[in-house]
Amino acid sequence: MHKDVEKILVSEEVIQHRVGVLAKKVLEKGEGNIMVVVLLKGALVFAADLFRRMPVMLDVECLNVSSYHGGLESSGEVKFLDACLPDFTGKRVIVVDDIYDTGLTMQSVCTKIAAEGAESVESCVLLAKDKKRDVDFEPDYIGFTIGDEFVIGYGLDYRGKYRNLPYIGVISQDAI
Ligand code: IMP
Ligand code: MG
């Protein structure tokens, strides 16, 4: 698995330190009625580390959305795959995703959750790609800004694999 990584972009230690900082930033804005919404499957690893660094009473919910269908490019369409959604009423919802790429996923999910009656909606991503976007939206919390390249590890996959790498890396051309 590690041999398919061309270079490590963000090490395990640097990720862990930054996750602690993000958790603090979220709590600085308030500690009440927090609901962490984890966008599966990519945000699984990041969100688990993030909310364990938030020592307050909070809810955790997961949403299945898809925009990639397993390849390297976004399909340009966000699908909500769950049969029913959690009750967001009165909650300060923190939507957590692994990476902010075209921005479509985060924008669609936050718009939907606001329409479902959340008290407020904030977005938190581990990574944001430095690129031009069509969407009129910016995440509230960003772990790291990276170049516009395809990355794997710490929850991020290529065709379903590499999520269990403890760091963020760039996949080698040989592995594609
Ligand atoms: P967006 O809707 O284009 O912002 O895409 C967000 C989703 O695309 C993320 O939740 C990821 O699952 C996936 N994605 C975007 N870029 C990458 C990448 O470099 N590696 C792995 N998955 C990615
Ligand atoms: Mg994803």
CSV table of C-alpha atoms and ligand atoms in Angstrom, one decimal:
chain,number,residue,atom,x,y,z
A,1,MET,CA,0.0,0.0,0.0
A,2,HIS,CA,2.7,2.5,1.0
A,3,LYS,CA,4.6,1.8,-2.2
A,4,ASP,CA,1.7,3.4,-4.2
A,5,VAL,CA,2.4,6.8,-2.5
A,6,GLU,CA,4.6,9.1,-4.6
A,7,LYS,CA,5.1,11.6,-1.8
A,8,ILE,CA,3.7,12.3,1.7
A,9,LEU,CA,1.9,15.7,1.7
A,10,VAL,CA,0.8,15.9,5.3
A,11,SER,CA,2.3,13.7,7.9
A,12,GLU,CA,0.4,11.9,10.7
A,13,GLU,CA,1.9,14.2,13.4
A,14,VAL,CA,1.0,17.4,11.5
A,15,ILE,CA,-2.5,16.2,10.9
A,16,GLN,CA,-3.1,15.3,14.5
A,17,HIS,CA,-1.9,18.7,15.7
A,18,ARG,CA,-4.1,20.6,13.3
A,19,VAL,CA,-7.1,18.5,14.1
A,20,GLY,CA,-6.7,19.6,17.8
A,21,VAL,CA,-6.6,23.2,16.7
A,22,LEU,CA,-9.7,22.8,14.5
A,23,ALA,CA,-11.6,21.2,17.4
A,24,LYS,CA,-10.7,24.2,19.6
A,25,LYS,CA,-11.8,26.7,17.0
A,26,VAL,CA,-15.3,25.0,16.7
A,27,LEU,CA,-15.7,25.0,20.5
A,28,GLU,CA,-14.6,28.7,20.8
A,29,LYS,CA,-17.8,29.6,19.0
A,30,GLY,CA,-20.0,27.8,21.4
A,31,GLU,CA,-20.3,24.4,23.1
A,32,GLY,CA,-24.1,23.9,23.0
A,33,ASN,CA,-26.4,21.8,20.8
A,34,ILE,CA,-23.6,20.6,18.5
A,35,MET,CA,-24.4,17.9,16.0
A,36,VAL,CA,-21.4,16.6,14.0
A,37,VAL,CA,-22.5,15.4,10.6
A,38,VAL,CA,-20.0,13.0,9.0
A,39,LEU,CA,-20.0,12.7,5.2
A,40,LEU,CA,-19.3,9.0,4.5
A,41,LYS,CA,-17.0,7.5,3.8
A,42,GLY,CA,-14.2,10.0,3.3
A,43,ALA,CA,-14.7,12.0,6.5
A,44,LEU,CA,-14.8,9.0,8.7
A,45,VAL,CA,-11.3,9.1,9.9
A,46,PHE,CA,-11.0,12.9,10.3
A,47,ALA,CA,-14.3,13.3,12.0
A,48,ALA,CA,-13.6,10.5,14.5
A,49,ASP,CA,-10.4,12.3,15.5
A,50,LEU,CA,-12.1,15.7,15.5
A,51,PHE,CA,-15.0,15.0,17.7
A,52,ARG,CA,-12.9,13.0,20.2
A,53,ARG,CA,-11.1,16.2,20.8
A,54,MET,CA,-14.4,18.0,21.6
A,55,PRO,CA,-15.1,17.1,25.2
A,56,VAL,CA,-18.7,18.3,25.3
A,57,MET,CA,-22.1,16.7,24.9
A,58,LEU,CA,-22.8,16.4,21.2
A,59,ASP,CA,-24.6,14.3,18.6
A,60,VAL,CA,-22.9,12.4,15.8
A,61,GLU,CA,-24.8,11.6,12.6
A,62,CYS,CA,-23.6,10.2,9.3
A,63,LEU,CA,-24.8,11.0,5.8
A,64,ASN,CA,-24.2,9.0,2.7
A,65,VAL,CA,-23.7,11.3,-0.3
A,66,SER,CA,-21.9,10.6,-3.5
A,67,SER,CA,-20.4,12.8,-6.1
A,68,TYR,CA,-17.4,10.8,-7.3
A,69,HIS,CA,-18.5,7.3,-8.0
A,70,GLY,CA,-15.0,6.0,-7.3
A,71,GLY,CA,-12.8,7.7,-10.0
A,72,LEU,CA,-10.6,10.7,-10.2
A,73,GLU,CA,-13.1,13.3,-11.3
A,74,SER,CA,-16.3,14.7,-9.7
A,75,SER,CA,-19.4,13.6,-11.5
A,76,GLY,CA,-20.9,17.1,-11.0
A,77,GLU,CA,-24.0,15.8,-9.2
A,78,VAL,CA,-24.5,15.2,-5.5
A,79,LYS,CA,-26.8,12.4,-4.5
A,80,PHE,CA,-28.3,11.9,-1.0
A,81,LEU,CA,-28.3,8.1,-0.6
A,82,ASP,CA,-29.9,7.7,2.9
A,83,ALA,CA,-33.6,6.7,3.1
A,84,CYS,CA,-34.2,9.3,5.7
A,85,LEU,CA,-32.3,12.2,7.2
A,86,PRO,CA,-31.6,12.9,11.0
A,87,ASP,CA,-33.6,15.5,12.8
A,88,PHE,CA,-31.6,18.7,12.6
A,89,THR,CA,-34.1,20.9,14.3
A,90,GLY,CA,-32.5,23.3,16.8
A,91,LYS,CA,-29.0,22.0,16.3
A,92,ARG,CA,-25.8,23.7,15.6
A,93,VAL,CA,-24.7,21.4,12.8
A,94,ILE,CA,-21.0,21.0,11.9
A,95,VAL,CA,-20.8,19.2,8.6
A,96,VAL,CA,-17.4,17.4,8.3
A,97,ASP,CA,-15.9,16.3,5.0
A,98,ASP,CA,-12.5,15.1,4.0
A,99,ILE,CA,-11.8,17.4,1.1
A,100,TYR,CA,-13.2,20.5,-0.5
A,101,ASP,CA,-12.7,20.1,-4.3
A,102,THR,CA,-15.4,21.5,-6.6
A,103,GLY,CA,-17.3,22.5,-3.5
A,104,LEU,CA,-20.5,21.0,-4.8
A,105,THR,CA,-20.8,18.4,-2.0
A,106,MET,CA,-20.4,20.8,0.9
A,107,GLN,CA,-22.7,23.4,-0.7
A,108,SER,CA,-25.5,21.0,-1.4
A,109,VAL,CA,-25.3,19.3,2.0
A,110,CYS,CA,-25.2,22.6,3.9
A,111,THR,CA,-28.1,24.0,1.9
A,112,LYS,CA,-30.2,20.9,2.5
A,113,ILE,CA,-29.5,20.8,6.3
A,114,ALA,CA,-30.4,24.5,6.6
A,115,ALA,CA,-33.6,23.9,4.8
A,116,GLU,CA,-34.4,20.9,7.1
A,117,GLY,CA,-34.5,23.3,10.1
A,118,ALA,CA,-31.0,23.3,11.7
A,119,GLU,CA,-30.4,26.4,13.9
A,120,SER,CA,-27.1,27.0,12.2
A,121,VAL,CA,-24.8,25.1,9.8
A,122,GLU,CA,-21.1,25.3,9.7
A,123,SER,CA,-18.7,23.3,7.5
A,124,CYS,CA,-15.3,21.8,8.4
A,125,VAL,CA,-12.9,20.1,5.9
A,126,LEU,CA,-9.5,18.7,6.5
A,127,LEU,CA,-8.3,19.7,3.1
A,128,ALA,CA,-9.2,22.3,0.5
A,129,LYS,CA,-7.8,22.3,-3.0
A,130,ASP,CA,-6.4,25.6,-4.2
A,131,LYS,CA,-8.4,26.1,-7.4
A,132,LYS,CA,-11.0,28.2,-9.1
A,133,ARG,CA,-14.6,27.1,-8.2
A,134,ASP,CA,-18.0,27.8,-9.6
A,135,VAL,CA,-19.8,27.6,-6.3
A,136,ASP,CA,-20.4,30.6,-4.1
A,137,PHE,CA,-19.4,29.0,-0.8
A,138,GLU,CA,-16.4,28.8,1.6
A,139,PRO,CA,-15.9,26.2,4.4
A,140,ASP,CA,-15.9,27.7,7.9
A,141,TYR,CA,-12.9,25.6,9.0
A,142,ILE,CA,-10.1,24.3,6.8
A,143,GLY,CA,-7.3,22.1,8.0
A,144,PHE,CA,-4.9,22.5,5.1
A,145,THR,CA,-4.9,24.1,1.7
A,146,ILE,CA,-3.3,21.9,-0.9
A,147,GLY,CA,-2.6,22.1,-4.6
A,148,ASP,CA,-5.0,20.8,-7.2
A,149,GLU,CA,-3.8,17.2,-7.2
A,150,PHE,CA,-5.4,13.9,-6.3
A,151,VAL,CA,-4.6,12.7,-2.8
A,152,ILE,CA,-5.2,9.6,-0.7
A,153,GLY,CA,-5.0,8.5,2.9
A,154,TYR,CA,-6.5,9.5,6.3
A,155,GLY,CA,-10.0,8.6,4.9
A,156,LEU,CA,-9.5,9.6,1.3
A,157,ASP,CA,-9.7,6.9,-1.2
A,158,TYR,CA,-8.8,5.9,-4.8
A,159,ARG,CA,-11.3,3.4,-6.0
A,160,GLY,CA,-12.2,2.5,-2.4
A,161,LYS,CA,-8.6,1.8,-1.2
A,162,TYR,CA,-5.9,3.7,0.8
A,163,ARG,CA,-8.4,5.1,3.4
A,164,ASN,CA,-6.3,3.5,6.2
A,165,LEU,CA,-3.1,5.3,5.4
A,166,PRO,CA,-2.3,7.4,8.5
A,167,TYR,CA,-1.1,10.4,6.4
A,168,ILE,CA,-2.2,12.3,3.3
A,169,GLY,CA,-0.2,11.4,0.2
A,170,VAL,CA,-0.1,11.8,-3.5
A,171,ILE,CA,-0.8,8.6,-5.4
A,172,SER,CA,1.9,7.4,-7.8
A,173,GLN,CA,1.1,7.3,-11.5
A,174,ASP,CA,1.9,3.5,-11.5
A,175,ALA,CA,-1.0,2.8,-9.1
A,176,ILE,CA,-3.6,4.5,-11.3
B,1,IMP,P1,-16.5,18.2,-4.2
B,1,IMP,O1,-18.0,18.0,-4.2
B,1,IMP,O2,-16.0,18.3,-5.6
B,1,IMP,O3,-16.0,19.3,-3.4
B,1,IMP,O4,-15.9,16.8,-3.8
B,1,IMP,C1,-15.8,16.4,-2.5
B,1,IMP,C2,-15.6,14.9,-2.5
B,1,IMP,O5,-14.8,14.5,-3.6
B,1,IMP,C3,-14.9,14.5,-1.3
B,1,IMP,O6,-15.8,14.2,-0.3
B,1,IMP,C4,-14.1,13.4,-1.7
B,1,IMP,O7,-14.7,12.2,-1.4
B,1,IMP,C5,-13.9,13.5,-3.2
B,1,IMP,N1,-12.6,13.9,-3.6
B,1,IMP,C6,-12.2,15.2,-4.1
B,1,IMP,N2,-10.9,15.3,-4.3
B,1,IMP,C7,-10.4,14.1,-3.9
B,1,IMP,C8,-9.0,13.6,-3.8
B,1,IMP,O8,-8.0,14.3,-4.2
B,1,IMP,N3,-8.9,12.4,-3.3
B,1,IMP,C9,-9.9,11.6,-2.9
B,1,IMP,N4,-11.2,12.0,-3.0
B,1,IMP,C10,-11.4,13.3,-3.4
B,2,MG,MG,-16.1,11.6,-0.2
